[in-house]
Every structure is written in C-alpha cells, then in structure tokens.
mmCIF file of C-alpha atoms in Angstrom:
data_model
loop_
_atom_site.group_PDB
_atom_site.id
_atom_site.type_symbol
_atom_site.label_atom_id
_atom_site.label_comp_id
_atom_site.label_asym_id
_atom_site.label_seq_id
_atom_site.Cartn_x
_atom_site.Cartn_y
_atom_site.Cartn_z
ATOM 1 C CA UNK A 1 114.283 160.746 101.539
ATOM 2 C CA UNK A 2 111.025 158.667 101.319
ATOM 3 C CA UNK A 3 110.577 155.760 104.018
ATOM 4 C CA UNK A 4 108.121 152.397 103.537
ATOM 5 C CA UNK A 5 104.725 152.756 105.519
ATOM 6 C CA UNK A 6 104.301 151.620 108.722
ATOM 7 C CA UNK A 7 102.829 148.166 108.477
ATOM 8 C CA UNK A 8 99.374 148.774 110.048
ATOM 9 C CA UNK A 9 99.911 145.816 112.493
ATOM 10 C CA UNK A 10 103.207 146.723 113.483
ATOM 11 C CA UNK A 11 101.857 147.488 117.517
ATOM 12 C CA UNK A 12 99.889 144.343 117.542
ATOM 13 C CA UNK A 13 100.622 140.687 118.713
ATOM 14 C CA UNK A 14 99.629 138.047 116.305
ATOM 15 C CA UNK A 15 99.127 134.442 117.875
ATOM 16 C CA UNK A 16 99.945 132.132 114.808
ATOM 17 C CA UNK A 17 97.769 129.023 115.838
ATOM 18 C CA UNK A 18 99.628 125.998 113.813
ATOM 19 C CA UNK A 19 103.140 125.293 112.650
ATOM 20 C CA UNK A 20 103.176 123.275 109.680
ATOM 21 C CA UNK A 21 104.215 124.251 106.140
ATOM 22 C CA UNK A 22 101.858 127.254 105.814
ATOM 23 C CA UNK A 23 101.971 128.375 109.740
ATOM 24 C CA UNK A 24 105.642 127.756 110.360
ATOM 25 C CA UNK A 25 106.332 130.079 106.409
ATOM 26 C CA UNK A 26 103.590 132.910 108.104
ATOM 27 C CA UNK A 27 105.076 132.840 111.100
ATOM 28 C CA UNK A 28 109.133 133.514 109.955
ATOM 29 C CA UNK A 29 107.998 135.684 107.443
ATOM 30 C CA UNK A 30 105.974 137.810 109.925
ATOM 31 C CA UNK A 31 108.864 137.923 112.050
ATOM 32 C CA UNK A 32 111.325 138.977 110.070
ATOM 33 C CA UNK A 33 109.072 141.871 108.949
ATOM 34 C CA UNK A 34 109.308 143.007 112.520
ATOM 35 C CA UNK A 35 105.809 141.796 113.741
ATOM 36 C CA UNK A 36 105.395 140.208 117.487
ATOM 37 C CA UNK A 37 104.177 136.801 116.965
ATOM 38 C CA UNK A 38 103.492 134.175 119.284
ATOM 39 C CA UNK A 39 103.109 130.459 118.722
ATOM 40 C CA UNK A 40 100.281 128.795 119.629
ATOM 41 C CA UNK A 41 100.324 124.732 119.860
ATOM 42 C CA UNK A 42 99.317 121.641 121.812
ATOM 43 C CA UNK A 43 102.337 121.420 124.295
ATOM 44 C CA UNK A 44 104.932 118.652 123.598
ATOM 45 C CA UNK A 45 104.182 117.855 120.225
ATOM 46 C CA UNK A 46 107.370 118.180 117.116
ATOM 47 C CA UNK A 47 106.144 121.136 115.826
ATOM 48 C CA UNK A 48 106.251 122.654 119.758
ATOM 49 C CA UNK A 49 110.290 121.812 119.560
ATOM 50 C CA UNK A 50 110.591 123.150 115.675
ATOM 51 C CA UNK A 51 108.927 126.498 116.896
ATOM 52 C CA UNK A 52 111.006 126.939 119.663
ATOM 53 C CA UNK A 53 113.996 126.037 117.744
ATOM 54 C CA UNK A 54 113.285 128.432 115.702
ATOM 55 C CA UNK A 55 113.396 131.140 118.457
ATOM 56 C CA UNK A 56 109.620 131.883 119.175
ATOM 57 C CA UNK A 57 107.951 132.456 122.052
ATOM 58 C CA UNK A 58 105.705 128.632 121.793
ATOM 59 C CA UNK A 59 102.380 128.633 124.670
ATOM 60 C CA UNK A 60 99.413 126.102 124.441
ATOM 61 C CA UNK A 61 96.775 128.065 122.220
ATOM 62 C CA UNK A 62 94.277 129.773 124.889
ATOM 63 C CA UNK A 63 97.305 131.018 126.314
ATOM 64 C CA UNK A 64 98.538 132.550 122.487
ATOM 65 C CA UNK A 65 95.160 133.560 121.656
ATOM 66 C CA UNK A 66 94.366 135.638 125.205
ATOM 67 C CA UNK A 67 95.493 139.174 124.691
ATOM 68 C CA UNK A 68 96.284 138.793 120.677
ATOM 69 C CA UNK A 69 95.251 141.818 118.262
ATOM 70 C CA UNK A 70 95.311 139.144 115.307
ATOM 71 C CA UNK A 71 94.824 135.377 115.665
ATOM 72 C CA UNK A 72 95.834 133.485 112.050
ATOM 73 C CA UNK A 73 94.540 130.222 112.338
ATOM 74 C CA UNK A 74 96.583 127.565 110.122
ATOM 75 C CA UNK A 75 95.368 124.066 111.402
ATOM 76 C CA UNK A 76 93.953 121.938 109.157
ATOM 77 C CA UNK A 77 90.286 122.474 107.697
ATOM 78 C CA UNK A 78 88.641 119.945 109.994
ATOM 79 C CA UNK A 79 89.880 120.300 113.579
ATOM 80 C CA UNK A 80 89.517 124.167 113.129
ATOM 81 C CA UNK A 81 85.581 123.931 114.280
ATOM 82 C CA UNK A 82 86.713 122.472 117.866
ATOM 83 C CA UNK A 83 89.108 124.763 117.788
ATOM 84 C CA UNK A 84 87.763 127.706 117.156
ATOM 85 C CA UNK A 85 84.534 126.619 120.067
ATOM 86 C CA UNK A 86 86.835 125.664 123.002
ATOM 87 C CA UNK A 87 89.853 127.993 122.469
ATOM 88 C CA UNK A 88 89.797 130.775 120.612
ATOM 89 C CA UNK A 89 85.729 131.855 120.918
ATOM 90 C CA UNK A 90 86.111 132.043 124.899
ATOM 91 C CA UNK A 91 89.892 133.823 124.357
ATOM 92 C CA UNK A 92 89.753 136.266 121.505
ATOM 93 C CA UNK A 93 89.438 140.009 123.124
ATOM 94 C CA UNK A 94 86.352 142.158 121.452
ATOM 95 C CA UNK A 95 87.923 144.039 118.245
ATOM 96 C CA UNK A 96 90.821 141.864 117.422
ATOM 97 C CA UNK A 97 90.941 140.285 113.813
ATOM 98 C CA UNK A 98 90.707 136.268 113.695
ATOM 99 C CA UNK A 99 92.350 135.070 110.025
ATOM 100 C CA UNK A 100 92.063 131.864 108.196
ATOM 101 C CA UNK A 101 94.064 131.100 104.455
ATOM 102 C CA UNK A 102 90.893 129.374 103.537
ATOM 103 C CA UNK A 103 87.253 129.923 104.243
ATOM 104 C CA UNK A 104 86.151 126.610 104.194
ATOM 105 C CA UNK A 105 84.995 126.560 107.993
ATOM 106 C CA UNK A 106 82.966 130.140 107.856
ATOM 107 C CA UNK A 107 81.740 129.868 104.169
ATOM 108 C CA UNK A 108 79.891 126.653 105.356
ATOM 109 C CA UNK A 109 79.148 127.839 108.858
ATOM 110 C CA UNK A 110 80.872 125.492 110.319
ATOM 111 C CA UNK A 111 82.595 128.252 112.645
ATOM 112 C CA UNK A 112 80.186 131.149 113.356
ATOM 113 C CA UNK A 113 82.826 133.768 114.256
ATOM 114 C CA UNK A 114 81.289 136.214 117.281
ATOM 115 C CA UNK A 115 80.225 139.213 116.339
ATOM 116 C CA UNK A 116 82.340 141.888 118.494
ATOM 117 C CA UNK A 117 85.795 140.618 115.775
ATOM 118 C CA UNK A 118 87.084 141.606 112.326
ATOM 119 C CA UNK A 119 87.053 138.497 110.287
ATOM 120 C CA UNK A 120 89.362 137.962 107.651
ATOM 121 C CA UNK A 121 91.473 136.124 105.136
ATOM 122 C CA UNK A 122 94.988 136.005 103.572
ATOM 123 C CA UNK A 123 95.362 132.809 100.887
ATOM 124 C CA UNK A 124 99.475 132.571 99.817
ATOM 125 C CA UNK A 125 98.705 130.878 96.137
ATOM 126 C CA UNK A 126 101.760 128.814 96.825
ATOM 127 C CA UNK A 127 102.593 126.206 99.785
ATOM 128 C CA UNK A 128 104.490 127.324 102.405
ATOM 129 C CA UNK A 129 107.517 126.466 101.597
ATOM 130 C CA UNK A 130 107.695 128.632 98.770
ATOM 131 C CA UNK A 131 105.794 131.206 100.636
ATOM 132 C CA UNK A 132 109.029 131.335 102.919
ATOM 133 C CA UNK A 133 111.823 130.560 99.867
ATOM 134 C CA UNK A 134 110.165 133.545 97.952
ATOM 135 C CA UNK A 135 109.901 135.900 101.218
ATOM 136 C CA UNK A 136 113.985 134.734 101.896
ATOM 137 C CA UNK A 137 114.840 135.771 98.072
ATOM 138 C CA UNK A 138 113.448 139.565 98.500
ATOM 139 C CA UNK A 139 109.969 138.125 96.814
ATOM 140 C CA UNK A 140 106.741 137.177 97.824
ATOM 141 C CA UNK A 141 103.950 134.390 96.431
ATOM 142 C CA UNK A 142 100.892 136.249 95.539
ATOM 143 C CA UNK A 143 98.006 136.265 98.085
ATOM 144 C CA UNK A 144 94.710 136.872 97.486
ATOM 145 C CA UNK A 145 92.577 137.941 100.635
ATOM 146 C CA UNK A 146 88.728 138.669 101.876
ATOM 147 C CA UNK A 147 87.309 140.443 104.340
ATOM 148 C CA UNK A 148 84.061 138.900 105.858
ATOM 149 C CA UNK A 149 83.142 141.482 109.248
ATOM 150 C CA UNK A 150 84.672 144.453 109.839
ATOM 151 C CA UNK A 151 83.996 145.712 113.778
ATOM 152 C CA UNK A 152 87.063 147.331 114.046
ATOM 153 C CA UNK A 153 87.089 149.434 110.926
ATOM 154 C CA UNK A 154 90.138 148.186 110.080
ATOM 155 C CA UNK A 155 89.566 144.831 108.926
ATOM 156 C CA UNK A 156 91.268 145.712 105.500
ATOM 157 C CA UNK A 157 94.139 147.363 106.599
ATOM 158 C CA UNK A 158 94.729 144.789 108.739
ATOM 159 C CA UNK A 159 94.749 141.757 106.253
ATOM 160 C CA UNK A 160 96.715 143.881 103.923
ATOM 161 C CA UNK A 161 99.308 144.211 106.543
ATOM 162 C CA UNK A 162 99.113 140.498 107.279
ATOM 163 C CA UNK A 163 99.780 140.238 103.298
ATOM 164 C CA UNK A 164 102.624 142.285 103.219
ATOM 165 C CA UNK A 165 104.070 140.817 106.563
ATOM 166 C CA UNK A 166 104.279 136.947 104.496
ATOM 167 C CA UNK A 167 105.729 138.747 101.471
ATOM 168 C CA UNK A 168 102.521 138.678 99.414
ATOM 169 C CA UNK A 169 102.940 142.831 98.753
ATOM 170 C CA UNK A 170 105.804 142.447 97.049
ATOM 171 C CA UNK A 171 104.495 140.159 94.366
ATOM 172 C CA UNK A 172 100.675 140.416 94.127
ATOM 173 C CA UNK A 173 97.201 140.576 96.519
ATOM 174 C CA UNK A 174 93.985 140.290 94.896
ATOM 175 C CA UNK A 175 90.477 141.321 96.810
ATOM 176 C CA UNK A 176 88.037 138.261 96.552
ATOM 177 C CA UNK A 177 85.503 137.037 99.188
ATOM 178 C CA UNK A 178 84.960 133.308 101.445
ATOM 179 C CA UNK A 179 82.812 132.450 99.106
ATOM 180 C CA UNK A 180 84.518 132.836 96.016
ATOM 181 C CA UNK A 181 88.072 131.667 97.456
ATOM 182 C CA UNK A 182 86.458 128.934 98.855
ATOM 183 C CA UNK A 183 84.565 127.387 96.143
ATOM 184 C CA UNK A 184 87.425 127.863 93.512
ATOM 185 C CA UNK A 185 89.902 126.500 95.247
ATOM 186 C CA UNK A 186 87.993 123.282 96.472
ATOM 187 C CA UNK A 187 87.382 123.000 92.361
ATOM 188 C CA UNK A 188 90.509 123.398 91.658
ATOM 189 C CA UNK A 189 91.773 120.519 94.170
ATOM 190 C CA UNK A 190 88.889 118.222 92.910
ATOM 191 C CA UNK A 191 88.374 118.609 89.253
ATOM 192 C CA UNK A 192 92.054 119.755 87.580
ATOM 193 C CA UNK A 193 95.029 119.788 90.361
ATOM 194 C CA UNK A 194 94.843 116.908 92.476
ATOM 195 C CA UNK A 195 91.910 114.792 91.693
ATOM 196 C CA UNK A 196 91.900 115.564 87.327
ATOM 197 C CA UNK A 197 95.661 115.345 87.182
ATOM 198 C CA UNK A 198 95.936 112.015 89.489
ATOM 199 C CA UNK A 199 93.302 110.415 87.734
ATOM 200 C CA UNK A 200 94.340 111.293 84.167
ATOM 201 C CA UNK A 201 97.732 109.988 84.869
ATOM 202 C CA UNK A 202 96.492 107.218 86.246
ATOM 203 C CA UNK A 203 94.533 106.179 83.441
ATOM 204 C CA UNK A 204 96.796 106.889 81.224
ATOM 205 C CA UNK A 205 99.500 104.423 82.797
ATOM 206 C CA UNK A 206 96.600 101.709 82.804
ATOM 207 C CA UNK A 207 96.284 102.440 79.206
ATOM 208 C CA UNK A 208 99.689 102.051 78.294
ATOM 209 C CA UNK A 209 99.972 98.699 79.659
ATOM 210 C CA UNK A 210 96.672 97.530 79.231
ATOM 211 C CA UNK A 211 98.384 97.632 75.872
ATOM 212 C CA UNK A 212 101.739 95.633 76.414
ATOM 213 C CA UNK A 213 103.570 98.865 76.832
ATOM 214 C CA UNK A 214 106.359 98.633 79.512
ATOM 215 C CA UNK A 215 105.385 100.059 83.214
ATOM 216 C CA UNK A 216 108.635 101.650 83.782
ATOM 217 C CA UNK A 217 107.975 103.570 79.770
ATOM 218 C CA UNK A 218 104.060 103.977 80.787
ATOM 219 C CA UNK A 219 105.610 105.963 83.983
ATOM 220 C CA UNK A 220 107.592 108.085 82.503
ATOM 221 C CA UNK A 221 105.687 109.178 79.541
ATOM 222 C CA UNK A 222 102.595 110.009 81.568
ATOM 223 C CA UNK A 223 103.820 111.153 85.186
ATOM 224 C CA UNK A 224 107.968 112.002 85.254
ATOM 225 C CA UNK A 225 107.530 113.817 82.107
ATOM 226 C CA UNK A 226 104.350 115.920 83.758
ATOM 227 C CA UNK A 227 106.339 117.954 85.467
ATOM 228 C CA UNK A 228 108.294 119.357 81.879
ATOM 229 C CA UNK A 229 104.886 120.669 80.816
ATOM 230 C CA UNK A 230 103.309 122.049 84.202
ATOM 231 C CA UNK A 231 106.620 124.036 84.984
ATOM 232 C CA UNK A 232 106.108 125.150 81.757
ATOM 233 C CA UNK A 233 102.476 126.321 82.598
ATOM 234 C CA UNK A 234 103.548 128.139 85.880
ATOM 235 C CA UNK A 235 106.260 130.007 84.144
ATOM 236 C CA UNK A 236 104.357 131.264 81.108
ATOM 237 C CA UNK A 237 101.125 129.528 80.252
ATOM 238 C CA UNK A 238 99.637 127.874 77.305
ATOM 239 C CA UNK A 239 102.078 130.441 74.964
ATOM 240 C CA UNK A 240 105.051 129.064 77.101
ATOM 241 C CA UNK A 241 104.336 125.173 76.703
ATOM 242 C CA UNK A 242 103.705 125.623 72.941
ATOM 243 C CA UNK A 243 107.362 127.196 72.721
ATOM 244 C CA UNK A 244 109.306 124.035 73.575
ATOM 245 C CA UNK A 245 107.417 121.436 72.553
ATOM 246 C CA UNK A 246 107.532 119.822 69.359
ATOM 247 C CA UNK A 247 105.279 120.556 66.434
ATOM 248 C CA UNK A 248 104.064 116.659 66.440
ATOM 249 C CA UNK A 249 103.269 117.123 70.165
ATOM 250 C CA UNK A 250 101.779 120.480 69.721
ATOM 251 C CA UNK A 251 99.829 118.789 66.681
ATOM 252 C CA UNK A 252 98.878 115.338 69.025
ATOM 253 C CA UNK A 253 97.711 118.455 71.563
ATOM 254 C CA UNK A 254 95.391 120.002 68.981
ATOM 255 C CA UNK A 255 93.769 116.989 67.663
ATOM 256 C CA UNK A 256 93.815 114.539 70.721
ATOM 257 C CA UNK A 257 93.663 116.555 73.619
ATOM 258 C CA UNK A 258 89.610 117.272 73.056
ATOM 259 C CA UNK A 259 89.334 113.894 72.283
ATOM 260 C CA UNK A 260 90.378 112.998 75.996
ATOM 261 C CA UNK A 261 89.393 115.984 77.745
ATOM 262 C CA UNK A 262 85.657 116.800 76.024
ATOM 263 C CA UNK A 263 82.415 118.462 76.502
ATOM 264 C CA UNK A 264 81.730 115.516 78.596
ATOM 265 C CA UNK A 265 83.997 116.018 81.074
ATOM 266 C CA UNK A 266 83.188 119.746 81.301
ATOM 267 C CA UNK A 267 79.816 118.625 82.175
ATOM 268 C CA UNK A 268 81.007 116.474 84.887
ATOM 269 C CA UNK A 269 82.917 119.325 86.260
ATOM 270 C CA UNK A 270 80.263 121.365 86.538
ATOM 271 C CA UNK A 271 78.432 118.913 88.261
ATOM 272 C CA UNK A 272 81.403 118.938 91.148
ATOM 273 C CA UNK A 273 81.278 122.650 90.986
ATOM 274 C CA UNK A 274 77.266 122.159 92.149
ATOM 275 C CA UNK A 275 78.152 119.956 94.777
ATOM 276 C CA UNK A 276 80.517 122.367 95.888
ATOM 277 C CA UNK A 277 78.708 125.227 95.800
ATOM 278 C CA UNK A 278 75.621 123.602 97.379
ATOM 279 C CA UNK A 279 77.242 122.258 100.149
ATOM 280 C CA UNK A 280 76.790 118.650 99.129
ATOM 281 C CA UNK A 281 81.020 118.323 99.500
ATOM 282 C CA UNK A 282 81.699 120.024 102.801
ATOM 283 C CA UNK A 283 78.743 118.177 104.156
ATOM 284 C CA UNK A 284 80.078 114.650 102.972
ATOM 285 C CA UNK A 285 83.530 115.470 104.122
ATOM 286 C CA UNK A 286 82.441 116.487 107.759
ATOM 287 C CA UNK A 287 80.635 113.487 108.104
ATOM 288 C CA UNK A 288 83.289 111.194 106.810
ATOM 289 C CA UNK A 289 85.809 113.095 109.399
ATOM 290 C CA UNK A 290 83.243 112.571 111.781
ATOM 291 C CA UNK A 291 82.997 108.890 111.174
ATOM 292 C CA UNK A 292 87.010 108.507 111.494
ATOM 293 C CA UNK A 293 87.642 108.491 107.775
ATOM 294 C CA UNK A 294 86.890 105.011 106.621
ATOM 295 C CA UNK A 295 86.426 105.954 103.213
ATOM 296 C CA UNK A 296 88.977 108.440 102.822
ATOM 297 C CA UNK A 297 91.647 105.794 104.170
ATOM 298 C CA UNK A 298 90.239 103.518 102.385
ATOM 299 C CA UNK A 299 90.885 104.960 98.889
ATOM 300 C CA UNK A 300 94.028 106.736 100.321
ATOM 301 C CA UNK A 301 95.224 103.273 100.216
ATOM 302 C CA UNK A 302 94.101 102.200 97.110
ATOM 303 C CA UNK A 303 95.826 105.168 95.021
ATOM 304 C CA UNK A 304 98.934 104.130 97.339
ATOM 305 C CA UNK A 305 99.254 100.601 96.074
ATOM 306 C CA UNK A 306 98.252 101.485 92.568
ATOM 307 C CA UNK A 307 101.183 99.801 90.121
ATOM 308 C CA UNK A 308 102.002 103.069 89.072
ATOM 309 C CA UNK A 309 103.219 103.588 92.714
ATOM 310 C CA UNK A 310 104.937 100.369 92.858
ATOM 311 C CA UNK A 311 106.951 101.042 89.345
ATOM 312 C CA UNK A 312 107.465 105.196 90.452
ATOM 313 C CA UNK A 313 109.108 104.369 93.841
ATOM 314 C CA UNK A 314 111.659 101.660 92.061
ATOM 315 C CA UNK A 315 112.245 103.976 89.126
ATOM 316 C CA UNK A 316 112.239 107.049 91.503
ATOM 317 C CA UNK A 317 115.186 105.118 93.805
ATOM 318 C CA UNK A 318 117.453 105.391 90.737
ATOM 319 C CA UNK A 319 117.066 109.167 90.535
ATOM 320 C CA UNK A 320 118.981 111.000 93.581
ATOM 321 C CA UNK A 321 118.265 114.425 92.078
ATOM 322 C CA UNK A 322 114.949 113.629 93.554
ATOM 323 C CA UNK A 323 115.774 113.153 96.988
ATOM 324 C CA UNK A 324 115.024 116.241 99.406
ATOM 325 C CA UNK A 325 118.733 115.902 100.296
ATOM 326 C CA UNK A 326 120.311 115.747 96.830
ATOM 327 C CA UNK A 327 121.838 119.088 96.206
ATOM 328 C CA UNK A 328 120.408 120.616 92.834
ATOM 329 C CA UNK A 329 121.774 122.132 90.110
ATOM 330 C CA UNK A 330 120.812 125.357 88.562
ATOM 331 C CA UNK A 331 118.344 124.007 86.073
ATOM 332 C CA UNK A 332 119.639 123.157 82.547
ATOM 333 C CA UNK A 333 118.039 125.326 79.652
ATOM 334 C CA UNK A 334 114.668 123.729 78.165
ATOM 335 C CA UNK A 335 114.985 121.911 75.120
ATOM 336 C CA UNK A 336 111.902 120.568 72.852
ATOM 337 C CA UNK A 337 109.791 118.465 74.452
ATOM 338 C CA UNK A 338 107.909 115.006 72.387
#
C-alpha cells in the first residue's frame, strides 16, 4: 500500500506574518495539512481576534518570527520594507526560509534579505478566498513559485512544500523567478485587469450616454454583463466565449474589437511594461506611499464618485443575489449571449 510523501516542512514552524484574505486562506490551509503555524500580528487589532477565533496560536510578530523554520510574509506590498528591517531581519534564525506571494519588495531592493536565509516565493493565482474554497473542496488554485537564495539547500523543497501545504499541488505549480512574477503581474494589474478593464468600462458608459443612452442600460451593457464574458474566459478561453455568444456579437467582436483595442494601445502597453520593468512604477509608488498617498486618494475618489458608481450601487440595491449574504443558487446553464 503506497502512502503520500512527507511534506518536507512537516517538522518546521511557519510564522504566517498577516491575516487578511491571502494570510488568513495560507494559514487554514497550512493547518489543516498538518503544518505548525503561528500567527504573527500587531496585538489588539480585528484580525488578532479572527486568528484566534479561528484556533491559532496569535503573538506580536518578533515573537512569531523568533525560532520559525519558515516566515511567509502576507502584509501588504508597502509596509513589508519596515517590516522586514525592525522585525523579522533582527528575528529570523540563520537557515530558515523567509516567503513572500509577490516579489515586489526584493525584485526592487526594497528589502535586501540577509544572506545566512533561503529566500523564496509561493504566488496562489487566485485571491484567498478561493485559495481556501478550492483547498475546502479537495482542490487547490494553481501557484506559481521562485526561488531567489538557497543557503539551506533546500530552498525548493521547501517552497514546494509550502505549495502543496495551501493546496496549490493538487491543481498546478509553475517554476518562474521575482523578476518575472513580479513584472507580469504588476502588468497585468495596470494594463488589462484592473486598470484596462476599469477604464474601458468606464469609457464605454460615458459613451453610451454621451449619446442619450439611458445610465441604468449604459451599466448594464458595459459592466453587469462583463462578468457573462470573463467567467467565460476563466472557464475555457477565447474558444469558450465564442461558444455562447451570438454570431452578431462574435461578428461586432471581429470587426470592432481592433477598432477599440488597436496597435495603439499595444504601444501604450508596452510603454507601462518599460516603466515597470525599469523601475519607474515601484519608484513612483514608494514615493507616493511615502508622501501619505495624496494622489492615490485622490483618484481613489474620483473613480468612486464616477456616475457609473452612482447608477451601479442603485441598480445593484435591486439585485439581492449580489449581496455577500444572499444564498446562491447552483448557477443556471449558459445561454447565448448579445
């Protein structure tokens, strides 16, 4: 009778330093794979009571980091350089493995890791509350992961064990490096999943009533129906969209879509890919931190009172299925879209 290896980290202590979406999915996951984690957070805070509520063992972060063989740090991007210089530099022991699910920080040297520890990274491609729906189904999100110093020898097998402990080895890992995971997924943020979609949306609800169209039609043509095509995307691609929609939308697709989306704007995304690459972006984005985020809250606030915002959260109030609360159906089948 064949038994399943022996997770390489399954004699270490892993301090999980963080516990929102991503850190609170990593750390239940690990758990229930029958790793010893820790929790490591500013005392008194909600996420302090969540962890504990959850049944973990919750100290303040010097205290989670001290003694740990692994140290996954899940904070946000920016307060991860003070972090890492006035907790975990002066804590981590010689040979343990300090892990981040982006590279942002290292790539752009904005933590220089010391040199006696394995450093490494394990990327879910998924937040983390599918990370821990998936792991709670008998699945797993794919991860992709890096290793960028090896002391120990065993900087692989250790971020392959971290993979399997969040469910990532039963789906998918894929070997990349900081500086590829890095740069690819700032672009994707930027130029096609958060910046490209918002903005096309946007402007296409400006367009529609620039033209005398309806808000509450504009809205749901260009950002309620969205989601129809993108789940179609995640579930099968280009081949899968063009299945159940129309042949006048696949048509409009052929024929318009360039129109919108051209050489043009290819060129401007390579330009954001250069600024990324170069350092231009993380440099403007530690400096707006640095200045308390003026600009960021500024535009924050702008995309926030947006009509599209002001129609979408009236329209949105008439939808219950919606709300976090509302209890969902199994999904009805797919019929043609356009």
């Amino acid at each position: 009778m064949s038994t399943a290896p022996t997770n390489p980290l399954a004699k270490s202590r892993i301090a999980v330093l963080g516990y929102g979406s991503q850190g609170r999915a990593h750390a239940l996951n690990l758990r229930d794979s029958g790793l010893d984690v820790v929790v490591g957070l500013r005392p008194g805070g909600p996420t302090w009571q969540r962890a504990e509520a959850d049944g973990f063992a919750v100290v303040e972060p010097a205290n989670a980091v001290r003694g740990a063989d692994l140290v996954a740090v899940l904070t946000p991007d920016m307060v991860q350089p003070t972090l890492y210089r006035e907790v975990i530099e002066p804590n981590i022991k010689p040979g343990a493995a300090l892990l981040f699910a982006h590279g942002f920080n290292v790539h752009f040297k904005q933590i220089t890791p010391r040199t006696d520890i394995d450093v490494i990274l394990v990327a879910p491609k998924g937040p983390g509350a599918l990370v821990r729906s998936e792991y709670e189904r008998g699945r797993g999100v794919p991860c992709i992961w890096a290793v960028h110093q090896d002391v120990s020898g065993h900087a692989e097998a250790k971020t392959k064990g971290y993979a399997d402990g969040i469910g990532g080895g039963r789906a998918m890992i894929i070997k990349t490096d900081f500086k590829e995971e890095t740069e690819t997924d700032l672009f994707g943020e930027q130029a096609v999943l958060c910046g490209g979609a918002s903005e096309l949306v946007i402007k296409g609800f400006e367009t529609l009533v620039e033209a005398g169209y309806q808000p509450e039609i504009a809205y749901y043509e260009v950002m309620h129906e969205l989601k129809l095509i993108v789940d179609l995307f995640y579930e099968g691609g280009l081949k899968r969209m063009l299945e159940f929609v129309s042949e006048t939308a696949q048509y409009g697709d052929y024929v318009s879509g360039p129109r919108v989306v051209d050489a043009g704007t290819k060129a401007r995304m390579k330009e954001v890919l250069t600024d990324i690459q170069d350092g231009t972006f993380a440099r403007n984005w530690t400096a707006e931190y640095a200045a308390g985020l003026p600009n960021y809250k500024r535009l924050k606030q702008a995309d926030l009172d947006h009509p599209i915002e002001v129609v979408g959260a009236k329209l949105r109030a008439q939808m219950p299925w919606l709300q976090p609360s509302a209890v969902r159906a199994e999904a009805a089948p797919l019929k043609k879209v356009g």
